[in-house]
mmCIF file of C-alpha atoms in Angstrom:
data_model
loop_
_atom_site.group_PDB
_atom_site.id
_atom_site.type_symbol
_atom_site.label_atom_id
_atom_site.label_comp_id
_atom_site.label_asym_id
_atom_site.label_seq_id
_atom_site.Cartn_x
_atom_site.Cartn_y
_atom_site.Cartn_z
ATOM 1 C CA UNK A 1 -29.967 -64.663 -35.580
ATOM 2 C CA UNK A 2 -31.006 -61.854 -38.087
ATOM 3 C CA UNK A 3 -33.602 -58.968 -37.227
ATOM 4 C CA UNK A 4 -34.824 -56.229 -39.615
ATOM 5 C CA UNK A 5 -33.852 -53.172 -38.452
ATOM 6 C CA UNK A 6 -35.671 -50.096 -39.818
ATOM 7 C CA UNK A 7 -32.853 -47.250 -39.833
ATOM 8 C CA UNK A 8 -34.897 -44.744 -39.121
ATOM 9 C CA UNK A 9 -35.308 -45.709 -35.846
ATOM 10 C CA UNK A 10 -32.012 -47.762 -34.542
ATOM 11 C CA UNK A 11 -29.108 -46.823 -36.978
ATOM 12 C CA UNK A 12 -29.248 -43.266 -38.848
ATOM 13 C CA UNK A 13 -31.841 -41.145 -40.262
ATOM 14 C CA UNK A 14 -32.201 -42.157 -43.818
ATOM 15 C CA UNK A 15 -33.062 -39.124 -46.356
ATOM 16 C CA UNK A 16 -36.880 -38.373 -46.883
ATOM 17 C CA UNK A 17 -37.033 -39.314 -50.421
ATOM 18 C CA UNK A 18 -35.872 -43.121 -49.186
ATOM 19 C CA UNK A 19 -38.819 -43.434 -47.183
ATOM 20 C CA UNK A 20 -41.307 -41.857 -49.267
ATOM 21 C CA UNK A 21 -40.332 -43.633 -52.578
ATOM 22 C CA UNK A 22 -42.284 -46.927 -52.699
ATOM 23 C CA UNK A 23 -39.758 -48.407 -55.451
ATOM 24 C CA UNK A 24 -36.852 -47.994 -52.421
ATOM 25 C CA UNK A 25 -38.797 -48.039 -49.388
ATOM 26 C CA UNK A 26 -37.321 -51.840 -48.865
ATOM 27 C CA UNK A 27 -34.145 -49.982 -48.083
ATOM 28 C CA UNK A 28 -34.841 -48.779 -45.040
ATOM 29 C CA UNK A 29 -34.727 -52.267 -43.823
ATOM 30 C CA UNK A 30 -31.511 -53.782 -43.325
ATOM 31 C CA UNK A 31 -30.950 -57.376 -42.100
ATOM 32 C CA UNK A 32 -28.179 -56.632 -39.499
ATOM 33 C CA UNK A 33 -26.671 -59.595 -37.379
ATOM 34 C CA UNK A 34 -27.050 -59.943 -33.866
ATOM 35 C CA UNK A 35 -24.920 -61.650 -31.802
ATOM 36 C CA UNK A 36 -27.029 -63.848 -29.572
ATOM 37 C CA UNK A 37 -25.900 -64.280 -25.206
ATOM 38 C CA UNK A 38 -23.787 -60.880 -25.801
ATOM 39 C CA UNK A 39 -24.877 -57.159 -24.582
ATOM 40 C CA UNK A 40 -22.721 -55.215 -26.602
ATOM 41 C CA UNK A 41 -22.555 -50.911 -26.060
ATOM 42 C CA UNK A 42 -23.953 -49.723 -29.172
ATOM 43 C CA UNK A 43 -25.864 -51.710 -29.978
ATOM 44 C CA UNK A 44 -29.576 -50.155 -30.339
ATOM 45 C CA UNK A 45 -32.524 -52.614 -29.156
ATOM 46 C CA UNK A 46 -35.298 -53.930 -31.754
ATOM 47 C CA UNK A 47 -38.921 -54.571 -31.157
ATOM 48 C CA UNK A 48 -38.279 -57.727 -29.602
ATOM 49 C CA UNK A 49 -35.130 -56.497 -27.445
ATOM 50 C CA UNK A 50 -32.780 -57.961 -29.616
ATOM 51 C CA UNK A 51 -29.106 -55.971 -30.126
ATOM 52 C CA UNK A 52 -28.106 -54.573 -33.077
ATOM 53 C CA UNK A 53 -25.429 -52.479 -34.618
ATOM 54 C CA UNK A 54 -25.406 -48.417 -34.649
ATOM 55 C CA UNK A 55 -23.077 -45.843 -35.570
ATOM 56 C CA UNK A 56 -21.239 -45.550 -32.399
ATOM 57 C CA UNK A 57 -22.475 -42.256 -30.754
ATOM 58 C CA UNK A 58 -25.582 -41.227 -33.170
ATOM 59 C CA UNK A 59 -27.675 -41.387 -30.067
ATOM 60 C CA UNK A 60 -29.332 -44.628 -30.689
ATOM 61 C CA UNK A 61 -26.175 -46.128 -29.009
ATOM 62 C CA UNK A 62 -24.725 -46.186 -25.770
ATOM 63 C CA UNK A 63 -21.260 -45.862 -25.728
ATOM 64 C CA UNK A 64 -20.155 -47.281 -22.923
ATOM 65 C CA UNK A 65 -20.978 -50.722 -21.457
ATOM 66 C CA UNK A 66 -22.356 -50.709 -17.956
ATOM 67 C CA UNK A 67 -20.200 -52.575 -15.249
ATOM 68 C CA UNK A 68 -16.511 -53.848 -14.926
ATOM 69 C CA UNK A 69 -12.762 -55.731 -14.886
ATOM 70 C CA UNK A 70 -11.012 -56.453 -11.649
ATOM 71 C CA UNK A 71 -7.244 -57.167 -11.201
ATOM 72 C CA UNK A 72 -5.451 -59.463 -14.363
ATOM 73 C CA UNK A 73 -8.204 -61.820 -15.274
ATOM 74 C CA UNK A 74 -8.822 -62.647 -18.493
ATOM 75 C CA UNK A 75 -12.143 -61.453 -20.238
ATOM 76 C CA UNK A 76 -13.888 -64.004 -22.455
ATOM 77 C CA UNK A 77 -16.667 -61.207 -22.665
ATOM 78 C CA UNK A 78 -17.253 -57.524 -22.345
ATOM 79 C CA UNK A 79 -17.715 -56.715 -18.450
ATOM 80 C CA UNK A 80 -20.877 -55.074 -18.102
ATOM 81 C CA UNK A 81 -19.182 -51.368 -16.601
ATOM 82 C CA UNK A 82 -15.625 -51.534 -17.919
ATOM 83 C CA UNK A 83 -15.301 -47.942 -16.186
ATOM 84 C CA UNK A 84 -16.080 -48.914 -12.663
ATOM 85 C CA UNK A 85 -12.553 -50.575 -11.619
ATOM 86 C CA UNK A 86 -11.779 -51.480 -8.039
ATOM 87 C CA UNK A 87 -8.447 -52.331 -6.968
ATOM 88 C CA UNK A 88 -6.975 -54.213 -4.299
ATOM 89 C CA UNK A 89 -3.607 -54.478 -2.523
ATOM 90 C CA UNK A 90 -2.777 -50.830 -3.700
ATOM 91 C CA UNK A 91 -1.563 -50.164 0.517
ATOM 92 C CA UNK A 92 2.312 -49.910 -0.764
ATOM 93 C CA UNK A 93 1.907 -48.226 -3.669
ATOM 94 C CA UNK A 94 2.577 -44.835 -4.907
ATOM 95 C CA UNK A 95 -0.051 -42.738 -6.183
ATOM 96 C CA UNK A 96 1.255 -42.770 -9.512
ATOM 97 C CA UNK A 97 1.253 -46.446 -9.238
ATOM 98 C CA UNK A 98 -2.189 -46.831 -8.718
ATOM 99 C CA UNK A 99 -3.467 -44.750 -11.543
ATOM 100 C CA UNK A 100 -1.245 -46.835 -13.733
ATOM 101 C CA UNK A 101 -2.177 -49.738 -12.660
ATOM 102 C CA UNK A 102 -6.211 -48.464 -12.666
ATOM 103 C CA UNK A 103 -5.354 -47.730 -16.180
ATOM 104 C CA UNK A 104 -3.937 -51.046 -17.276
ATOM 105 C CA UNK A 105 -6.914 -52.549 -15.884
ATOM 106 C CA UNK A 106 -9.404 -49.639 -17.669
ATOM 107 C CA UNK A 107 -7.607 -50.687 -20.930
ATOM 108 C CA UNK A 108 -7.649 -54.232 -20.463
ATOM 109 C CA UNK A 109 -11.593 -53.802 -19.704
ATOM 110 C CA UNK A 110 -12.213 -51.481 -23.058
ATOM 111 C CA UNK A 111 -10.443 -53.572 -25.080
ATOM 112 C CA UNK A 112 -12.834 -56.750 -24.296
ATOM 113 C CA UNK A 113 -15.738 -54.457 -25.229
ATOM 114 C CA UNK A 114 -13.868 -53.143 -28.665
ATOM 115 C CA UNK A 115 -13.372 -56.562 -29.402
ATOM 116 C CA UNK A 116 -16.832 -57.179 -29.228
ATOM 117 C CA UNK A 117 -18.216 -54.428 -31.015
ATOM 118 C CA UNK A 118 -16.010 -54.595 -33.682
ATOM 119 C CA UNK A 119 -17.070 -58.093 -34.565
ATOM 120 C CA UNK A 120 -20.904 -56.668 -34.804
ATOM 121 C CA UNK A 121 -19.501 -53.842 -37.029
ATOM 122 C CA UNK A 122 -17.926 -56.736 -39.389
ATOM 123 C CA UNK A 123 -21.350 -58.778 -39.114
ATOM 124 C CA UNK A 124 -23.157 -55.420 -40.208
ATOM 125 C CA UNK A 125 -21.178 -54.405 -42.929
ATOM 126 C CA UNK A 126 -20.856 -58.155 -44.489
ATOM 127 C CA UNK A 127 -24.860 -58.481 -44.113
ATOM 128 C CA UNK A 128 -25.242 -54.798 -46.604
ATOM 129 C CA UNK A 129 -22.792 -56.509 -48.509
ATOM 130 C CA UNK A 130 -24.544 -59.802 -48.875
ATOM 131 C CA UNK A 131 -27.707 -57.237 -50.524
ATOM 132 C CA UNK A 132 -28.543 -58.384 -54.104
ATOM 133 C CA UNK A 133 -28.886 -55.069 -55.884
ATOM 134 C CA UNK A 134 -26.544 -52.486 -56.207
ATOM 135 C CA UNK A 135 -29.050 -49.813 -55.386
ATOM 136 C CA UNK A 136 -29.736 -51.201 -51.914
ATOM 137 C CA UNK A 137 -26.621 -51.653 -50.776
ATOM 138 C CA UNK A 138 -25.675 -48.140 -51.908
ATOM 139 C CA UNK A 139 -28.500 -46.242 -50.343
ATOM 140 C CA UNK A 140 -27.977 -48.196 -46.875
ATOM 141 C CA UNK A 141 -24.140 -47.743 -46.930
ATOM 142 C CA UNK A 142 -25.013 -44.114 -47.508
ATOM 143 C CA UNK A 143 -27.246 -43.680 -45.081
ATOM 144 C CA UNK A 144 -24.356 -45.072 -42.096
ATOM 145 C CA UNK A 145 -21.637 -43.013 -43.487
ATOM 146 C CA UNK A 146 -23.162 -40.051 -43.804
ATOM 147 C CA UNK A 147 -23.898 -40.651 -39.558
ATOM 148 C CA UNK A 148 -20.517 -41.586 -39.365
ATOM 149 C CA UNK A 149 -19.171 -38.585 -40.741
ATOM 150 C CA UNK A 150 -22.014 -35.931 -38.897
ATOM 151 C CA UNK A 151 -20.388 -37.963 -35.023
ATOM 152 C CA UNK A 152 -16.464 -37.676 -36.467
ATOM 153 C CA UNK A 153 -16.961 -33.464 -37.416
ATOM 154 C CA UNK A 154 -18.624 -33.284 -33.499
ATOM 155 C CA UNK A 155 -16.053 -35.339 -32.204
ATOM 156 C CA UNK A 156 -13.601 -33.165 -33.894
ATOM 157 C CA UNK A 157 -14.828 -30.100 -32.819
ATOM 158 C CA UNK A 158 -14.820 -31.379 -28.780
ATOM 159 C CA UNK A 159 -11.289 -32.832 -29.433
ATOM 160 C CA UNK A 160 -9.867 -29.419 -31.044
ATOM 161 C CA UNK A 161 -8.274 -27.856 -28.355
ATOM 162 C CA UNK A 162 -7.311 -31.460 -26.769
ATOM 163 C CA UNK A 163 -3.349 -32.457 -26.451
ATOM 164 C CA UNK A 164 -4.105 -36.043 -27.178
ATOM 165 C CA UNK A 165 -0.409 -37.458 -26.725
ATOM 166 C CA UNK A 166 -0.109 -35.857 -23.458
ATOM 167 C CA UNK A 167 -3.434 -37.854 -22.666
ATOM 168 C CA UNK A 168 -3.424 -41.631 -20.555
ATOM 169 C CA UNK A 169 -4.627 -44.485 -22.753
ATOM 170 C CA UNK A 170 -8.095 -43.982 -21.281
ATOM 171 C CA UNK A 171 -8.986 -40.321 -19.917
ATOM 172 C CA UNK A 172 -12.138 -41.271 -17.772
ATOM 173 C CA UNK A 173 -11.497 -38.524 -15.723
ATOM 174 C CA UNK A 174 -12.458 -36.327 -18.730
ATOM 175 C CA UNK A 175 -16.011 -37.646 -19.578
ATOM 176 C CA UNK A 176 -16.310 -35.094 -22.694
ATOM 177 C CA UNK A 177 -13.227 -35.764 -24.081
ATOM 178 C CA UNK A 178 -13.343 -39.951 -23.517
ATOM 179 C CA UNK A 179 -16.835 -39.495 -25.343
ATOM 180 C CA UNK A 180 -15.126 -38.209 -28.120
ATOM 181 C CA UNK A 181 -12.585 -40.381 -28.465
ATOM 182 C CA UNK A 182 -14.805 -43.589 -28.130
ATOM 183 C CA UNK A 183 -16.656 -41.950 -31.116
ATOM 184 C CA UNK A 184 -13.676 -41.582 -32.994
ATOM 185 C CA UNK A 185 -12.078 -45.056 -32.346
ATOM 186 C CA UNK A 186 -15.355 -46.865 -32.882
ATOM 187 C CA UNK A 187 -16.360 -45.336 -36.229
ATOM 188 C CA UNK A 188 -13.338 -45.394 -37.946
ATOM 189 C CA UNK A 189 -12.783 -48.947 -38.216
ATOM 190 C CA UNK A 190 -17.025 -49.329 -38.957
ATOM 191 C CA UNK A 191 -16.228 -46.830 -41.879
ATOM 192 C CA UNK A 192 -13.382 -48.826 -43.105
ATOM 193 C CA UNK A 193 -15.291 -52.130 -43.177
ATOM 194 C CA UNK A 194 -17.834 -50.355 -45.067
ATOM 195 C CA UNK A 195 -15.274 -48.997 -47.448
ATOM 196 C CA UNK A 196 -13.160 -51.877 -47.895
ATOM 197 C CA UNK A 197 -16.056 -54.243 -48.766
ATOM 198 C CA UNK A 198 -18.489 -51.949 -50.240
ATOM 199 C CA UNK A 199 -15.274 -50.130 -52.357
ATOM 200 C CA UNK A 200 -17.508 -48.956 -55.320
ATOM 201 C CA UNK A 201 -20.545 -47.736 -53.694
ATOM 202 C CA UNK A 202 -18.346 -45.780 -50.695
ATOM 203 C CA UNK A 203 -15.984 -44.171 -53.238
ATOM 204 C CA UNK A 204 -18.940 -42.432 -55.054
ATOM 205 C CA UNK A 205 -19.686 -40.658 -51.112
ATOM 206 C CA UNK A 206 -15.982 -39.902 -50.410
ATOM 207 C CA UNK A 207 -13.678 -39.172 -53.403
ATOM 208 C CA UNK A 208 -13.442 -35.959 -54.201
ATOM 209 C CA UNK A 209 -15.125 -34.941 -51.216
ATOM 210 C CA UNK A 210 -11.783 -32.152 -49.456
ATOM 211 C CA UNK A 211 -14.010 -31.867 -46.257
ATOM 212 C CA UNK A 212 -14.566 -35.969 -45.524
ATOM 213 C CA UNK A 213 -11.366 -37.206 -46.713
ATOM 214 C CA UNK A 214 -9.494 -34.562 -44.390
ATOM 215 C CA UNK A 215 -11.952 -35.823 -41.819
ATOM 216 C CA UNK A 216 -11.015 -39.304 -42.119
ATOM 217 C CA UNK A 217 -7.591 -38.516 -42.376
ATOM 218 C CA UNK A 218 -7.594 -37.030 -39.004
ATOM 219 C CA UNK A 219 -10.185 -39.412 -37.401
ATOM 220 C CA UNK A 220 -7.041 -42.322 -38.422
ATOM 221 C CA UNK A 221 -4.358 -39.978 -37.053
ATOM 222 C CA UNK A 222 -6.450 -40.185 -33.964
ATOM 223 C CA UNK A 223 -6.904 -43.729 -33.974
ATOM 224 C CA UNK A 224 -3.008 -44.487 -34.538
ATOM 225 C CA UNK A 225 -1.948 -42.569 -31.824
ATOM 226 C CA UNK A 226 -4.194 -43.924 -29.477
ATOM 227 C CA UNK A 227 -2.687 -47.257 -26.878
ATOM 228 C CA UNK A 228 -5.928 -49.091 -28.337
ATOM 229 C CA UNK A 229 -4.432 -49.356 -31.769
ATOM 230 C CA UNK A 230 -1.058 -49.554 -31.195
ATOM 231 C CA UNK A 231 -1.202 -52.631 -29.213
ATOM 232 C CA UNK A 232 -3.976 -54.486 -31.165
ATOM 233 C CA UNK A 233 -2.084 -55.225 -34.527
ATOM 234 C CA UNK A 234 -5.049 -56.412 -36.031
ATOM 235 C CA UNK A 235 -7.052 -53.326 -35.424
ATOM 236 C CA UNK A 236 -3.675 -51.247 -36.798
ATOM 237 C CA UNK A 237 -3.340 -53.755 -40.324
ATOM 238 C CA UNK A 238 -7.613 -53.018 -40.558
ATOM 239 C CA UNK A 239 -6.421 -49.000 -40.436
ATOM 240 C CA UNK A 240 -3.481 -49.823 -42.764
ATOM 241 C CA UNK A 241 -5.830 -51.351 -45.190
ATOM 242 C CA UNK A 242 -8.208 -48.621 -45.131
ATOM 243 C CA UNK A 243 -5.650 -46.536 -45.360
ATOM 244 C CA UNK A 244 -4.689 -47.681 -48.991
ATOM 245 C CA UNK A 245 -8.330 -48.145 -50.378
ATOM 246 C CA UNK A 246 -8.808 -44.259 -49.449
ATOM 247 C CA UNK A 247 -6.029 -43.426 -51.022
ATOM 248 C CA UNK A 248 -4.440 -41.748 -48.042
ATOM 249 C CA UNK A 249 -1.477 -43.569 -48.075
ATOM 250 C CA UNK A 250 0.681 -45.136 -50.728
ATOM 251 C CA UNK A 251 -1.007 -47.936 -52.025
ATOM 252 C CA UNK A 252 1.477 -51.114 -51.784
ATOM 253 C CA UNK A 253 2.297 -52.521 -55.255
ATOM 254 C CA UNK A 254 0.436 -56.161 -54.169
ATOM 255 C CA UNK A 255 -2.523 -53.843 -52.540
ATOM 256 C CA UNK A 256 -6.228 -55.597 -54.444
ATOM 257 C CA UNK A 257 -9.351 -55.215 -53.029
ATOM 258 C CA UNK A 258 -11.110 -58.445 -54.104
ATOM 259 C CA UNK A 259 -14.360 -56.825 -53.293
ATOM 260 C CA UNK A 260 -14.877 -54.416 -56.193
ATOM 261 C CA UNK A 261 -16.803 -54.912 -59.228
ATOM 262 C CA UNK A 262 -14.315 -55.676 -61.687
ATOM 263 C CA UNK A 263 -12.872 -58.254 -59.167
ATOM 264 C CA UNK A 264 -15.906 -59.837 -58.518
ATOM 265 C CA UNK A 265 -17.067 -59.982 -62.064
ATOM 266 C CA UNK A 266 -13.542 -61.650 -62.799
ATOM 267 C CA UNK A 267 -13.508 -63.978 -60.351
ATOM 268 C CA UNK A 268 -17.116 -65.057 -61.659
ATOM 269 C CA UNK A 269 -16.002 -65.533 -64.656
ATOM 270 C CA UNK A 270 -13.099 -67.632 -63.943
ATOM 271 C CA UNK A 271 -15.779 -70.197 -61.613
ATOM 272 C CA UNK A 272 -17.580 -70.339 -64.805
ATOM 273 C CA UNK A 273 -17.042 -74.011 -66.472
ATOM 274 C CA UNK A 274 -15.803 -74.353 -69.731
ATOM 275 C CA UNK A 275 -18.427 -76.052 -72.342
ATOM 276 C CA UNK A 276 -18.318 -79.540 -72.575
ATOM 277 C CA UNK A 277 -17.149 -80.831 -76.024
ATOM 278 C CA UNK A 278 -18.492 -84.283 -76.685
ATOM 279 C CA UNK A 279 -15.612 -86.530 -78.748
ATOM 280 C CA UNK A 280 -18.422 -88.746 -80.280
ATOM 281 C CA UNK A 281 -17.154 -90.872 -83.420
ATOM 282 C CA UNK A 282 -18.655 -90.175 -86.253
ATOM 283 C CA UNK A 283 -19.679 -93.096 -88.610
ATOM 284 C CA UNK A 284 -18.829 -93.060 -91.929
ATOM 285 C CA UNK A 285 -20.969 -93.211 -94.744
ATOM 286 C CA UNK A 286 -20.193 -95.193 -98.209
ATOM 287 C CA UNK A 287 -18.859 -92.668 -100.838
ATOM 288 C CA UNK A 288 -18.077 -92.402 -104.702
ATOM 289 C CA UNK A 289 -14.746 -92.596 -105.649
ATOM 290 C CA UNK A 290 -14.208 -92.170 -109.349
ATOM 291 C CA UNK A 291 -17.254 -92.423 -110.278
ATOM 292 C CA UNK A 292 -18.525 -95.782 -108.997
ATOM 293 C CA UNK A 293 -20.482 -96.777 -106.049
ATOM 294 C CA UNK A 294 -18.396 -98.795 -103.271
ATOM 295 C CA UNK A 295 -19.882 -101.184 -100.980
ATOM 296 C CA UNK A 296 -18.633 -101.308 -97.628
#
């Protein structure tokens, strides 16, 4: 299902001149996918109710779901509060037994909803990607990132003072400082789909740019330190591939992003078919040889 989603209203607050510029006022609608049967937190509601993605903590999201996991069973879906847990046949155990065990099941309940949202990040950043003209996909792209980056500095600024290793997998019992993290663990991975399939257009906002790349460098720190990454390899190999696009890391000699220009303008122009020759046989004519006319 596909909705047009005017930015100024459910994702980020595009720049004035987007909106006032009839040549680029198309812009400010993006065709975002939504993910039909599935509530997701974060997701910002259209005209017609329907969910679609947001930067995670702009205020057009809520971060958190609203209901949640019991016990060990296994969720297909997001629970609806993944913070309300309620155990059971806890009489025996020790107290620090129960708040790991309430934390195994917090994690196991987050970790449905990450899964979720991150596939509506993927959805979001593949349908800007899909947008014919470099100029479109550019000013949307912009227009995320440069929410992304304003929620990451105020996340940073809330987490300063924060020992974050000395911290359980999911501090609920610090509602400023979970806030933060969620901010920080769901934007990270939205900015690295962005930059990993949009590499040309996201370069242009972040190389060069001291303040945002020591951002992002700390906003991955974050991320990698956190139980949510380390036990999700494939949200760790999305970090580690971000990681090299950026720059922040070592690039590994094999490391190509098939999604920049020059890769996409090769790989056209190897689909491209060769010209057909045709091998027609040519019929000979009758010719003069040495001076008199043959007959064939």
């Amino acid at each position: 299902v596909c909705v047009f989603v005017c930015l100024s209203l459910h994702v980020t607050k595009p720049s004035r001149n987007i909106l006032l510029d009839p040549m680029r006022r198309e812009v400010v609608f993006v065709v975002l996918v939504a993910i039909q049967a599935v509530q997701p937190a974060g997701g910002a509601s259209g005209a017609r109710g329907e969910q679609v993605p947001a930067v995670p903590g702009s205020g057009s999201d809520s971060d958190r779901g609203s209901g949640g996991g019991h016990g060990d069973e296994e969720y297909t879906q997001a629970p609806a509060d993944w913070t309300n847990v309620t155990l059971h046949g806890t009489e025996h155990l020790t107290e620090a037994e129960i708040e790991d065990k309430r934390q195994q099941v917090l994690l196991k309940g987050y970790k449905a909803h990450f899964r979720i949202k991150r596939a509506e990040q993927v959805k979001a950043a593949e349908a800007i990607w899909e947008k014919p003209k470099y100029e479109q996909r550019y000013d949307v792209a912009k227009a995320l990132i440069d929410e992304m980056f304003r929620v990451l500095k105020a996340s940073q600024q809330k987490l300063k003072d924060v020992d974050l290793r000395s911290l359980p997998p999911i501090p609920d019992k610090d509602p400023d400082t979970l806030e933060a993290l969620l901010k920080v663990w769901e934007n990270t991975p939205f900015f690295g789909d962005l930059l990993l399939r949009l590499p040309d257009q996201v370069h242009r906002m972040v190389d060069g740019h001291h303040v945002r790349i020591g951002l992002l460098e700390w906003a991955v720190q974050v991320c990698i330190q956190s139980t949510l990454f380390s036990s999700e390899p494939a949200h760790g190999q999305q970090l580690q591939l971000m990681q090299q696009e950026a720059r922040l890391v070592d690039p590994d000699p094999n490391y190509v992003n098939p999604f920049t220009d020059i890769a996409l303008e090769e790989a056209r122009r190897k689909q491209v078919p060769k010209p057909w020759r045709s091998r027609t046989r040519i019929k000979r004519q009758p010719r003069l040889v040495g001076g008199r006319h043959l007959e064939l």
